[in-house]
Coordinates of N, CA, C and O in Angstrom, one line a residue:
X238 N 52.2 98.8 51.6 CA 52.4 98.3 50.3 C 52.7 99.5 49.3 O 52.3 100.6 49.5
X239 N 53.5 99.2 48.3 CA 53.9 100.2 47.3 C 52.8 100.5 46.4 O 52.2 99.6 45.8
X240 N 52.5 101.8 46.2 CA 51.5 102.2 45.2 C 52.2 103.2 44.3 O 52.9 104.1 44.7
X241 N 52.0 103.1 43.0 CA 52.7 103.9 41.9 C 51.7 104.6 41.1 O 50.6 104.1 40.7
X242 N 52.0 105.9 40.8 CA 51.2 106.7 39.9 C 52.0 107.3 38.8 O 53.0 108.0 39.1
X243 N 51.6 107.0 37.6 CA 52.3 107.6 36.4 C 51.6 108.9 36.0 O 50.4 109.1 36.2
X244 N 52.4 109.8 35.4 CA 52.0 111.1 34.9 C 52.9 111.5 33.8 O 53.9 111.0 33.6
X245 N 52.4 112.5 33.1 CA 53.2 113.1 32.0 C 52.8 112.7 30.6 O 53.4 113.2 29.6
X246 N 51.8 111.8 30.5 CA 51.4 111.4 29.2 C 50.6 112.5 28.5 O 50.2 113.5 29.1
X247 N 50.4 112.3 27.2 CA 49.6 113.3 26.4 C 49.8 113.1 24.9 O 50.3 112.1 24.5
X248 N 49.5 114.2 24.2 CA 49.6 114.2 22.8 C 50.9 114.9 22.3 O 51.2 116.0 22.8
X249 N 51.6 114.2 21.4 CA 52.8 114.7 20.9 C 53.0 114.4 19.4 O 52.5 113.3 19.0
X250 N 53.6 115.3 18.7 CA 53.8 115.0 17.3 C 55.0 114.0 17.1 O 55.9 114.0 17.8
X251 N 54.9 113.2 16.0 CA 56.0 112.3 15.7 C 57.3 113.1 15.6 O 57.4 114.2 15.0
X252 N 58.4 112.6 16.2 CA 59.6 113.3 16.3 C 59.8 114.2 17.5 O 60.9 114.6 17.8
X253 N 58.8 114.4 18.2 CA 58.8 115.2 19.4 C 59.2 114.4 20.7 O 59.6 113.2 20.6
X254 N 59.2 115.1 21.8 CA 59.6 114.5 23.1 C 58.6 114.6 24.2 O 57.7 115.5 24.1
X255 N 58.7 113.7 25.1 CA 57.8 113.7 26.2 C 58.5 113.1 27.4 O 59.4 112.2 27.2
X256 N 58.2 113.5 28.6 CA 58.8 113.0 29.8 C 57.8 112.4 30.8 O 56.9 113.2 31.2
X257 N 57.9 111.2 31.1 CA 56.9 110.5 32.0 C 57.5 110.4 33.4 O 58.7 110.3 33.6
X258 N 56.7 110.4 34.4 CA 57.1 110.3 35.8 C 56.3 109.2 36.5 O 55.1 109.0 36.2
X259 N 57.0 108.5 37.4 CA 56.3 107.5 38.2 C 56.6 107.8 39.7 O 57.8 107.8 40.1
X260 N 55.6 108.1 40.4 CA 55.7 108.6 41.8 C 55.1 107.6 42.8 O 53.9 107.3 42.7
X261 N 55.8 107.2 43.8 CA 55.3 106.3 44.8 C 54.3 107.2 45.7 O 54.4 108.4 45.9
X262 N 53.2 106.5 46.2 CA 52.2 107.2 47.0 C 52.8 107.6 48.4 O 52.3 108.5 49.0
X263 N 53.8 106.9 48.8 CA 54.4 107.2 50.1 C 55.9 106.8 50.0 O 56.4 106.1 49.1
X264 N 56.6 107.3 51.0 CA 58.1 107.0 51.1 C 58.3 105.5 51.5 O 57.7 105.0 52.4
X265 N 59.2 104.9 50.8 CA 59.5 103.5 51.1 C 60.7 103.4 52.0 O 61.5 104.4 52.0
X266 N 60.9 102.3 52.7 CA 62.0 102.2 53.6 C 63.3 102.0 52.9 O 64.4 102.4 53.4
X267 N 63.3 101.6 51.6 CA 64.5 101.5 50.8 C 64.0 101.5 49.3 O 62.9 101.1 49.0
X268 N 64.9 101.9 48.4 CA 64.6 101.9 47.0 C 64.6 100.5 46.4 O 65.2 99.6 47.0
X269 N 63.9 100.3 45.4 CA 63.8 99.1 44.6 C 64.0 99.3 43.2 O 63.9 100.4 42.7
X270 N 64.3 98.3 42.4 CA 64.5 98.4 41.0 C 63.1 98.7 40.4 O 62.1 98.3 40.8
X271 N 63.2 99.5 39.3 CA 62.0 100.0 38.6 C 62.0 99.7 37.1 O 63.1 99.7 36.6
X272 N 60.9 99.6 36.5 CA 60.8 99.4 35.1 C 59.7 100.2 34.5 O 58.7 100.5 35.1
X273 N 59.8 100.4 33.2 CA 58.7 101.0 32.3 C 58.3 99.9 31.3 O 59.2 99.3 30.7
X274 N 57.0 99.8 31.1 CA 56.4 98.9 30.1 C 55.4 99.7 29.3 O 55.0 100.8 29.7
X275 N 55.0 99.2 28.1 CA 54.0 99.9 27.3 C 53.1 98.8 26.6 O 53.6 97.7 26.4
X276 N 51.9 99.2 26.4 CA 51.0 98.4 25.7 C 50.2 99.2 24.6 O 49.5 100.1 25.0
X277 N 50.4 98.8 23.4 CA 49.7 99.5 22.3 C 48.4 98.8 22.0 O 48.2 97.6 22.3
X278 N 47.4 99.4 21.4 CA 46.1 98.8 21.1 C 46.3 97.5 20.2 O 47.0 97.5 19.2
X279 N 45.7 96.4 20.7 CA 45.8 95.1 20.0 C 47.1 94.4 20.2 O 47.4 93.4 19.5
X280 N 48.0 94.9 21.0 CA 49.3 94.3 21.2 C 49.5 93.9 22.6 O 48.8 94.3 23.5
X281 N 50.5 93.0 22.8 CA 50.9 92.6 24.2 C 51.7 93.6 24.9 O 52.4 94.4 24.2
X282 N 51.7 93.6 26.2 CA 52.5 94.6 26.9 C 54.0 94.2 26.7 O 54.4 93.0 26.7
X283 N 54.8 95.2 26.5 CA 56.2 95.0 26.3 C 57.1 95.8 27.2 O 56.8 96.9 27.6
X284 N 58.3 95.3 27.4 CA 59.3 95.9 28.2 C 59.9 97.1 27.5 O 60.2 97.0 26.3
X285 N 60.1 98.2 28.2 CA 60.7 99.4 27.6 C 62.1 99.7 28.2 O 63.1 99.8 27.5
X286 N 62.2 99.8 29.6 CA 63.4 100.2 30.2 C 63.4 99.8 31.7 O 62.3 99.7 32.3
X287 N 64.5 99.6 32.3 CA 64.6 99.3 33.8 C 65.8 100.0 34.4 O 66.8 100.3 33.7
X288 N 65.7 100.3 35.7 CA 66.8 100.9 36.4 C 67.0 100.3 37.7 O 66.0 99.9 38.4
X289 N 68.3 100.1 38.2 CA 68.6 99.4 39.4 C 68.2 100.3 40.6 O 67.9 101.4 40.5
X290 N 68.3 99.6 41.8 CA 68.0 100.3 43.1 C 68.8 101.6 43.3 O 68.2 102.6 43.7
X291 N 70.0 101.6 42.9 CA 70.9 102.7 43.1 C 70.9 103.6 41.9 O 71.4 104.8 42.0
X292 N 70.4 103.2 40.8 CA 70.4 104.0 39.6 C 71.7 103.8 38.8 O 71.9 104.4 37.7
X293 N 72.6 102.9 39.3 CA 73.8 102.7 38.6 C 73.8 101.8 37.4 O 74.7 101.8 36.6
X294 N 72.7 101.1 37.2 CA 72.5 100.2 36.1 C 71.2 100.4 35.4 O 70.2 100.7 36.1
X295 N 71.2 100.4 34.1 CA 70.0 100.6 33.3 C 69.9 99.5 32.2 O 71.0 99.0 31.8
X296 N 68.7 99.3 31.7 CA 68.5 98.3 30.6 C 67.4 98.9 29.7 O 66.4 99.5 30.2
X297 N 67.6 98.7 28.4 CA 66.6 99.2 27.4 C 66.2 98.2 26.4 O 67.1 97.3 26.0
X298 N 65.0 98.2 25.9 CA 64.6 97.5 24.8 C 65.3 98.0 23.6 O 65.6 99.2 23.5
X299 N 65.7 97.1 22.6 CA 66.4 97.5 21.5 C 65.7 98.6 20.7 O 66.3 99.5 20.1
X300 N 64.4 98.6 20.7 CA 63.6 99.5 19.9 C 63.6 100.9 20.4 O 63.3 101.8 19.7
X301 N 64.1 101.2 21.6 CA 64.2 102.5 22.2 C 65.6 103.0 22.5 O 65.7 104.1 22.9
X302 N 66.6 102.1 22.3 CA 67.9 102.5 22.7 C 68.4 103.7 21.8 O 68.1 103.8 20.7
X303 N 69.0 104.7 22.5 CA 69.4 105.9 21.9 C 68.4 107.0 21.8 O 68.7 108.1 21.5
X304 N 67.1 106.6 22.1 CA 66.1 107.6 22.1 C 65.4 107.9 23.4 O 65.0 109.0 23.7
X305 N 65.3 106.8 24.3 CA 64.7 106.9 25.6 C 65.8 106.8 26.7 O 66.8 106.2 26.5
X306 N 65.5 107.5 27.8 CA 66.4 107.5 28.9 C 65.6 107.3 30.2 O 64.7 108.1 30.5
X307 N 66.0 106.3 31.0 CA 65.3 106.1 32.3 C 66.3 106.7 33.4 O 67.5 106.5 33.3
X308 N 65.7 107.3 34.4 CA 66.5 107.9 35.5 C 65.6 107.9 36.8 O 64.4 107.6 36.8
X309 N 66.3 108.2 37.9 CA 65.5 108.3 39.2 C 66.2 109.3 40.1 O 67.4 109.6 39.9
X310 N 65.5 109.8 41.1 CA 66.0 110.7 42.0 C 65.9 110.2 43.4 O 65.4 109.1 43.6
X311 N 66.3 111.0 44.4 CA 66.3 110.6 45.8 C 65.0 110.6 46.5 O 64.8 110.2 47.6
X312 N 63.9 111.0 45.8 CA 62.6 110.9 46.3 C 61.9 109.6 45.8 O 60.7 109.3 46.2
X313 N 62.6 108.7 45.1 CA 62.1 107.5 44.6 C 61.3 107.6 43.3 O 60.7 106.7 42.9
X314 N 61.2 108.8 42.8 CA 60.5 109.1 41.6 C 61.3 108.6 40.4 O 62.5 108.9 40.4
X315 N 60.7 107.9 39.5 CA 61.4 107.4 38.3 C 60.9 108.1 37.1 O 59.7 108.3 36.9
X316 N 61.8 108.4 36.1 CA 61.4 109.2 34.9 C 61.7 108.4 33.7 O 62.6 107.5 33.7
X317 N 61.0 108.7 32.6 CA 61.3 108.1 31.3 C 61.3 109.3 30.3 O 60.2 109.8 30.0
X318 N 62.4 109.7 29.9 CA 62.6 110.7 28.9 C 62.5 110.1 27.5 O 63.3 109.2 27.2
X319 N 61.5 110.5 26.7 CA 61.3 109.9 25.4 C 61.5 110.9 24.3 O 60.8 111.9 24.3
X320 N 62.5 110.7 23.5 CA 62.9 111.6 22.4 C 62.6 110.9 21.1 O 62.6 109.7 21.0
X321 N 62.5 111.7 20.0 CA 62.2 111.2 18.7 C 61.1 110.1 18.7 O 61.3 109.0 18.1
X322 N 60.0 110.5 19.2 CA 58.9 109.6 19.3 C 58.3 109.2 18.0 O 58.3 110.1 17.1
X323 N 58.0 108.0 17.8 CA 57.4 107.4 16.6 C 56.0 107.0 16.8 O 55.5 106.9 17.9
X324 N 55.3 106.9 15.7 CA 53.9 106.4 15.7 C 53.8 105.1 16.5 O 52.8 104.9 17.2
X325 N 54.8 104.3 16.3 CA 54.8 103.0 17.0 C 54.8 103.1 18.5 O 54.6 102.2 19.3
X326 N 55.2 104.3 19.0 CA 55.3 104.5 20.5 C 54.0 104.9 21.1 O 54.0 105.1 22.3
X327 N 53.0 105.0 20.3 CA 51.6 105.3 20.9 C 51.1 104.1 21.7 O 50.9 103.0 21.1
X328 N 51.0 104.3 23.0 CA 50.6 103.2 23.9 C 50.3 103.8 25.2 O 50.5 105.0 25.5
X329 N 49.7 102.9 26.1 CA 49.6 103.2 27.5 C 50.9 102.7 28.1 O 51.4 101.6 28.0
X330 N 51.6 103.6 28.9 CA 52.8 103.4 29.5 C 52.6 103.1 31.0 O 51.9 103.9 31.7
X331 N 53.2 102.0 31.5 CA 53.1 101.6 32.9 C 54.5 101.6 33.6 O 55.5 101.2 33.0
X332 N 54.5 102.0 34.8 CA 55.7 101.8 35.6 C 55.5 100.7 36.6 O 54.3 100.4 36.9
X333 N 56.6 100.0 37.0 CA 56.5 98.8 37.9 C 57.7 98.8 38.8 O 58.7 99.3 38.5
X334 N 57.5 98.1 39.9 CA 58.5 98.0 40.9 C 58.8 96.5 41.2 O 57.9 95.7 41.2
X335 N 60.1 96.2 41.4 CA 60.6 94.9 41.6 C 61.3 94.7 42.9 O 62.2 95.5 43.2
X336 N 60.9 93.7 43.7 CA 61.5 93.4 45.0 C 62.6 92.3 44.8 O 63.2 91.9 45.8
X337 N 62.9 91.9 43.6 CA 63.9 90.9 43.4 C 65.3 91.3 43.7 O 65.6 92.5 43.6
X338 N 66.2 90.4 43.9 CA 67.6 90.7 44.1 C 68.3 90.4 42.8 O 67.8 89.6 41.9
X339 N 69.5 91.0 42.6 CA 70.2 90.8 41.4 C 69.8 91.7 40.3 O 68.9 92.6 40.4
X340 N 70.4 91.6 39.1 CA 70.2 92.4 38.0 C 70.3 91.6 36.7 O 71.2 90.8 36.6
X341 N 69.4 91.8 35.7 CA 68.2 92.7 35.7 C 67.0 92.1 36.5 O 67.1 90.9 36.8
X342 N 66.0 92.9 36.7 CA 64.8 92.4 37.4 C 64.1 91.3 36.6 O 64.2 91.3 35.3
X343 N 63.5 90.3 37.2 CA 62.8 89.3 36.6 C 61.3 89.4 36.8 O 60.5 89.3 35.9
X344 N 61.0 89.6 38.1 CA 59.6 89.7 38.5 C 59.3 91.1 39.0 O 60.1 91.7 39.8
X345 N 58.2 91.7 38.5 CA 57.7 93.0 39.0 C 56.5 92.8 39.9 O 55.5 92.2 39.5
X346 N 56.5 93.3 41.1 CA 55.5 93.1 42.1 C 54.4 94.1 42.2 O 53.3 93.8 42.6
X347 N 54.7 95.3 41.8 CA 53.7 96.4 41.9 C 53.6 97.2 40.6 O 54.7 97.4 39.9
X348 N 52.4 97.6 40.2 CA 52.2 98.2 38.9 C 51.3 99.5 39.1 O 50.4 99.5 39.9
X349 N 51.6 100.5 38.3 CA 50.8 101.7 38.2 C 49.6 101.5 37.3 O 49.5 100.4 36.7
X350 N 48.7 102.4 37.2 CA 47.5 102.3 36.4 C 47.7 102.7 35.0 O 46.9 102.5 34.1
X351 N 48.8 103.4 34.7 CA 49.2 103.7 33.3 C 48.9 105.1 32.9 O 48.0 105.8 33.5
X352 N 49.6 105.6 31.9 CA 49.4 107.0 31.4 C 49.4 106.9 29.8 O 50.3 106.2 29.3
X353 N 48.5 107.5 29.2 CA 48.4 107.4 27.7 C 49.3 108.3 27.0 O 49.4 109.5 27.3
X354 N 50.0 107.8 26.0 CA 50.9 108.6 25.1 C 50.3 108.5 23.7 O 50.2 107.4 23.2
X355 N 49.9 109.6 23.1 CA 49.4 109.6 21.8 C 50.4 110.3 20.9 O 50.8 111.5 21.2
X356 N 50.7 109.7 19.8 CA 51.7 110.3 18.8 C 50.9 110.5 17.5 O 50.4 109.6 16.9
X357 N 50.9 111.8 17.0 CA 50.3 112.2 15.8 C 51.3 112.3 14.7 O 52.5 112.6 14.9
X358 N 50.9 112.0 13.5 CA 51.8 112.1 12.3 C 51.8 113.5 11.7 O 50.9 114.3 12.1

């Protein structure tokens, strides 16, 4: 079964940048679509970005377009480059994997434990 581990969270000043990574625990037989989500204190978990199996298609929440970039490499690691971070971006960030066909993903089957991003003013 797929296991995911997020890393790269930490403390950053508003306007700064941070890069998150999502690493599978082992090599998978084939790549799957991946997504990033976040949950702020007292808020529901929300979608941030997604990338297709091949990396050829991406999708972003309107709130992060132009500031965040999702990417992946041939090791199946997925990244989230976050620029111009705002106080509203303070949250626990989760990566997830989808076994669904088609685009964009609808159901995510596997989830990481999350990494904390703290934004100071």
